[in-house]
């Protein structure tokens, strides 16, 4: 299946010189999935909600400063390959070309709608993210924004600070809406005042509650429909027998990533924020992970996800990068993470940690096998 019929020529376009204040107003008025930035009539980049909420720039800042590069997609590209490009580019919208001409855009929502009927074979438990970052309901808005930036995520479950149960959720969309809304408007609390006062307000003031949730055993097509019905991009996953507990998060990006899983002999690797790879190639990343996994022959990798995140800190101009490597294997999930100056350094630190964890699993399984053999021999005596 290709994207010929799901790419759309309808999109919001702004010039690279457009003021950020005007763009924030467009998000408030039209709520687009993303904005295409052009310069001299040519595609230059996109601006999404993540870029807006992570930007502390003044309203007079030009769009070209905030925009993010997104991969161009051919109008007849395969859906799976397009999903991979969106995931790796960490974007929800990408420009679509017909030949050399900009035809329109493709969105993650359009892809999910097109493949909805094929998602009933996957369960939420297969793809959810278990490493959850939360925020207390008494934390302020500024702390929530910093946590979203620090971890490169788009939603934070809000927990009751007394018992740790799920109390609400705050997303980048909530924060964008909060920042751009008219200062004279009011919500649960008085939202008037300057930016400093706004950032000091408690998260409770703008979190959404009750939270729309999913359970691990639900089929993915069911939860995608729930996301569309509630106009949200992710769900908190709670155990069926304990709705106050948090088992994970499942997002549209997780589902797009699942679309790219293959049954081929070659390892299926996804790289998020691939633009940070400067001295490393995709082939080198795959080869390095393969060499680690080969040290445990009985481990078959179903899918590998490598995620890079850039911190503000730099050393002689080289940014501090965090790398996370997560494998779905026949032996369960195994991961490794690390930080370093530059993507290559960070990747190899994470790779070393991954190797230790793979060998640990190998050792545990070997010990269990030996123990089982010993018990059988004792039973024969």
mmCIF file of N, CA and C in Angstrom, residues 32 42 47 50 86 138 166 175 181 248 305 324 332 354 356 372 381:
data_model
loop_
_atom_site.group_PDB
_atom_site.id
_atom_site.type_symbol
_atom_site.label_atom_id
_atom_site.label_comp_id
_atom_site.label_asym_id
_atom_site.label_seq_id
_atom_site.Cartn_x
_atom_site.Cartn_y
_atom_site.Cartn_z
ATOM 1 N N UNK A 32 -3.636 23.102 13.524
ATOM 2 C CA UNK A 32 -3.096 22.193 12.506
ATOM 3 C C UNK A 32 -2.135 21.189 13.118
ATOM 4 N N UNK A 42 10.011 27.816 -1.947
ATOM 5 C CA UNK A 42 10.504 26.452 -1.839
ATOM 6 C C UNK A 42 10.364 25.941 -0.407
ATOM 7 N N UNK A 47 6.936 23.350 11.290
ATOM 8 C CA UNK A 47 6.835 23.731 12.701
ATOM 9 C C UNK A 47 5.668 22.962 13.298
ATOM 10 N N UNK A 50 5.578 20.617 19.221
ATOM 11 C CA UNK A 50 6.768 20.411 20.035
ATOM 12 C C UNK A 50 7.723 21.583 19.919
ATOM 13 N N UNK A 86 8.653 9.300 9.288
ATOM 14 C CA UNK A 86 8.036 10.198 10.267
ATOM 15 C C UNK A 86 8.575 9.923 11.664
ATOM 16 N N UNK A 138 1.083 19.201 42.150
ATOM 17 C CA UNK A 138 1.432 20.479 42.778
ATOM 18 C C UNK A 138 2.637 21.137 42.109
ATOM 19 N N UNK A 166 -2.822 7.952 39.489
ATOM 20 C CA UNK A 166 -3.054 8.810 38.335
ATOM 21 C C UNK A 166 -4.136 9.841 38.633
ATOM 22 N N UNK A 175 -0.071 22.865 26.797
ATOM 23 C CA UNK A 175 0.843 23.960 27.103
ATOM 24 C C UNK A 175 0.868 25.015 26.005
ATOM 25 N N UNK A 181 -3.107 31.550 24.632
ATOM 26 C CA UNK A 181 -4.453 32.065 24.876
ATOM 27 C C UNK A 181 -4.411 33.516 25.380
ATOM 28 N N UNK A 248 2.122 2.188 31.730
ATOM 29 C CA UNK A 248 2.887 2.691 30.595
ATOM 30 C C UNK A 248 2.125 3.765 29.840
ATOM 31 N N UNK A 305 15.039 -0.159 18.485
ATOM 32 C CA UNK A 305 14.746 1.275 18.447
ATOM 33 C C UNK A 305 15.901 2.027 19.097
ATOM 34 N N UNK A 324 19.436 6.040 23.711
ATOM 35 C CA UNK A 324 18.752 4.887 24.289
ATOM 36 C C UNK A 324 18.589 3.835 23.197
ATOM 37 N N UNK A 332 12.583 -11.431 25.438
ATOM 38 C CA UNK A 332 12.007 -10.286 26.136
ATOM 39 C C UNK A 332 12.693 -8.986 25.728
ATOM 40 N N UNK A 354 24.172 -1.975 26.655
ATOM 41 C CA UNK A 354 23.319 -2.992 26.034
ATOM 42 C C UNK A 354 24.023 -4.347 26.033
ATOM 43 N N UNK A 356 26.348 -5.466 28.041
ATOM 44 C CA UNK A 356 26.384 -6.030 29.400
ATOM 45 C C UNK A 356 25.034 -6.666 29.749
ATOM 46 N N UNK A 372 18.514 -26.735 35.846
ATOM 47 C CA UNK A 372 17.516 -27.716 35.437
ATOM 48 C C UNK A 372 18.136 -29.071 35.146
ATOM 49 N N UNK A 381 18.630 -40.214 40.478
ATOM 50 C CA UNK A 381 19.361 -41.005 41.482
ATOM 51 C C UNK A 381 18.419 -41.825 42.350
#
